[in-house]
Amino acid sequence: MAKQIEDSPYRQSRMSVPFLDLKSQHRSLREDLWRVWDEVLDSAGFIGGSPIEQFEKAFAAFCETKHAVGVGNGTDALLLALRALGIGRGDEVIVPANSFVATAAGVVHAGATPVFVDIDPRTYNIDVNQIENHISPQTKAIIPVHLYGQPADMNPVLELARLYGLKVIEDAAQAHGALYHGRRAGSMGDAACFSFYPGKNLGACGDGGAVVTNDPDLAQSLRRLREHGGIRKYEHDVVGYNSRLDSLQAAALHIKLAFLDERNEMRRKHAEGYRELLSDMPGIVTPFVLSGVSSVFHLYVIRVETGSRAHLQEYLKDHGVQTLIHYPTPIPRTRAFAAFRTHDCPIAEEYAERILSLPMYPELEKSQLEYVAGLLSDFMQA
């Protein structure tokens, strides 16, 4: 293996390929960002005001919903959505075993119990065929996660929710702009939660989040909860939180939102490039996208079926390619959630040992993509 790899043209033409490049995005938007930030600085309106209102209105329209409520971060979005829907102590909420830990953390912070469901072996999203087996009299909601940028299979989820009288909260933190049979991610459930962490497809220059919904009463409850329990200052209707999207971040997000569809299309183009180069490669499984679904490829996750993932990751690192693992441990297998593990999730547990996230961002160059694919080919075929 060593000789073939050393003789490879990709080995000889070393290139740096970061996992994510936020600097390029902000260089192209620098003047617009400075302009809107100067406006906020000059007004000294750092909390609330027109930047928040303008972004919320624009983001709701983008998501094809009636309301968007900006909050401090994506985890708070989940917590506040659960609280606004009246879900708490004694309730159970169904979540996928493979997601970022915040999905289940929001449930626990609300006082409810997460019930973990294994993942679909093709999409890595929640296995909709297993959800019904985990519904109990205590179940109050399902949180399907649109993982890696691909919407979960929502029609079966919505049908189960209708049948059992459950709420549906979409965790769309990785799926800004994705489509499911023509519907935007975030427009299908009772509420949907977004993160604007800087690395997201729509990322702030700091942190932030939002909940979108078509229910005006739910939106009003969310506004109360984010603002210490009241709509007006010093009027506290419920015990709330301090979780507000600040004006500087809202102004930046509003600028970036105008380019989101275009940038998502760039991600799709890169994903197609990866697929063409990797789909016939022995030992590598490329992402599967459901029919009728348009992923926004927040992440491009392959599965390494032969050889050592650790050795492959180290090889790529040695040749300038940064990769990550999303996620190395299924949530119920973490120490924090061990008390909530009532059964095994074998597919999530198996895949956690094999998945590998390759570089993916709009500014990724074709030469970088080909370099990554070439290194993978050298390693897997050696």
Coordinates of C-alpha atoms in Angstrom, one line a residue, residues 140-295:
K140 CA -46.4 13.7 23.6
A141 CA -44.1 14.6 20.6
I142 CA -41.8 13.5 17.9
I143 CA -38.6 15.4 17.0
P144 CA -37.5 14.3 13.5
V145 CA -34.0 15.6 12.7
H146 CA -33.2 16.7 9.2
L147 CA -29.7 15.3 9.6
Y148 CA -26.8 16.4 7.4
G149 CA -29.2 18.7 5.4
Q150 CA -31.6 16.0 4.2
P151 CA -35.2 16.2 5.5
A152 CA -36.4 13.2 7.5
D153 CA -39.2 11.2 5.8
M154 CA -42.0 13.5 7.1
N155 CA -45.2 12.0 5.6
P156 CA -45.1 8.9 7.8
V157 CA -44.1 11.0 10.8
L158 CA -47.0 13.4 10.3
E159 CA -49.4 10.5 9.8
L160 CA -48.3 8.9 13.1
A161 CA -48.6 12.2 14.9
R162 CA -52.2 12.6 13.5
L163 CA -53.1 9.0 14.5
Y164 CA -51.8 9.3 18.1
G165 CA -52.4 13.0 18.7
L166 CA -48.7 13.9 19.0
K167 CA -46.9 17.2 18.3
V168 CA -44.2 17.3 15.7
I169 CA -41.1 19.6 16.2
E170 CA -38.7 19.6 13.3
D171 CA -35.1 19.9 14.2
A172 CA -34.0 21.7 11.1
A173 CA -30.7 23.0 12.5
Q174 CA -28.8 21.5 9.6
A175 CA -31.4 21.9 6.8
H176 CA -32.0 25.6 6.1
G177 CA -33.7 25.6 2.7
A178 CA -34.0 21.9 2.2
L179 CA -37.1 20.6 0.4
Y180 CA -39.4 17.6 1.1
H181 CA -41.8 17.0 -1.8
G182 CA -41.8 20.7 -2.6
R183 CA -42.2 21.8 1.0
R184 CA -39.5 23.7 2.9
A185 CA -37.9 22.0 5.9
G186 CA -39.5 23.7 8.9
S187 CA -42.9 24.2 7.3
M188 CA -44.4 20.8 8.1
G189 CA -44.6 20.3 11.8
D190 CA -46.2 22.2 14.6
A191 CA -43.0 24.0 15.0
A192 CA -39.4 23.8 13.7
C193 CA -36.2 24.8 15.3
F194 CA -33.1 26.3 13.6
S195 CA -29.6 27.0 14.7
F196 CA -27.5 29.9 13.3
Y197 CA -24.2 28.6 14.7
P198 CA -21.5 30.1 12.4
G199 CA -20.9 26.8 10.5
K200 CA -24.5 26.2 9.5
N201 CA -25.7 26.8 6.0
L202 CA -27.2 30.0 7.3
G203 CA -24.8 31.0 10.0
A204 CA -24.5 34.1 12.2
C205 CA -21.2 35.8 13.1
G206 CA -21.8 34.4 16.6
D207 CA -24.6 32.3 17.8
G208 CA -28.4 32.5 17.3
G209 CA -31.5 30.4 16.6
A210 CA -35.1 30.6 15.7
V211 CA -38.4 28.7 15.9
V212 CA -40.8 28.9 13.0
T213 CA -44.5 28.0 13.1
N214 CA -47.9 28.6 11.5
D215 CA -49.6 28.8 14.8
P216 CA -50.0 32.5 16.0
D217 CA -50.7 31.4 19.6
L218 CA -47.6 29.3 19.7
A219 CA -45.5 32.1 18.3
Q220 CA -46.8 34.4 21.0
S221 CA -46.0 31.9 23.7
L222 CA -42.5 31.6 22.3
R223 CA -42.1 35.4 22.4
R224 CA -43.1 35.4 26.1
L225 CA -40.7 32.6 27.0
R226 CA -37.7 34.1 25.3
E227 CA -38.3 37.4 27.1
H228 CA -38.5 36.5 30.8
G229 CA -42.1 35.4 30.4
G230 CA -43.7 38.6 29.1
I231 CA -44.4 40.4 25.9
R232 CA -44.1 43.8 27.6
K233 CA -41.3 44.9 29.9
Y234 CA -42.0 44.1 33.6
E235 CA -45.1 42.1 32.7
H236 CA -44.3 38.4 33.5
D237 CA -47.1 36.1 32.6
V238 CA -45.1 32.9 33.0
V239 CA -41.6 32.0 34.3
G240 CA -39.6 32.5 31.1
Y241 CA -36.0 32.6 29.9
N242 CA -33.5 35.2 28.6
S243 CA -33.0 33.9 25.1
R244 CA -33.0 36.6 22.5
L245 CA -31.4 36.8 19.1
D246 CA -29.4 40.0 19.2
S247 CA -29.7 42.7 16.6
L248 CA -26.2 42.5 15.3
Q249 CA -26.6 38.8 14.5
A250 CA -30.1 39.4 13.0
A251 CA -28.7 42.1 10.7
A252 CA -25.9 39.7 9.5
L253 CA -28.3 36.9 9.0
H254 CA -30.7 39.0 7.0
I255 CA -27.8 39.9 4.6
K256 CA -26.8 36.2 4.3
L257 CA -30.3 35.0 3.8
A258 CA -30.5 36.6 0.4
F259 CA -27.7 34.3 -0.8
L260 CA -28.8 31.1 0.9
D261 CA -30.5 29.4 -2.0
E262 CA -27.6 30.1 -4.3
R263 CA -25.1 28.8 -1.8
N264 CA -27.1 25.7 -1.1
E265 CA -27.1 25.0 -4.8
M266 CA -23.3 25.3 -4.8
R267 CA -23.3 22.6 -2.0
R268 CA -25.5 20.3 -4.2
K269 CA -23.1 20.7 -7.1
H270 CA -20.2 19.7 -4.9
A271 CA -22.1 16.7 -3.6
E272 CA -22.8 15.6 -7.2
G273 CA -19.1 16.0 -7.9
Y274 CA -18.2 13.8 -4.9
R275 CA -20.9 11.3 -6.0
E276 CA -19.5 11.0 -9.5
L277 CA -16.0 10.4 -8.2
L278 CA -16.8 8.1 -5.3
S279 CA -19.9 6.1 -6.1
D280 CA -18.0 3.2 -7.7
M281 CA -15.2 3.2 -5.2
P282 CA -14.9 -0.1 -3.4
G283 CA -15.4 0.2 0.3
I284 CA -17.0 3.7 0.2
V285 CA -20.8 4.3 0.5
T286 CA -21.9 7.8 -0.6
P287 CA -25.0 9.6 0.7
F288 CA -28.4 8.3 -0.3
V289 CA -31.1 11.0 -0.9
L290 CA -34.8 10.0 -0.8
S291 CA -36.9 10.5 -3.9
G292 CA -38.7 13.8 -3.8
V293 CA -36.1 15.3 -1.4
S294 CA -33.7 18.1 -2.0
S295 CA -30.8 18.0 0.5

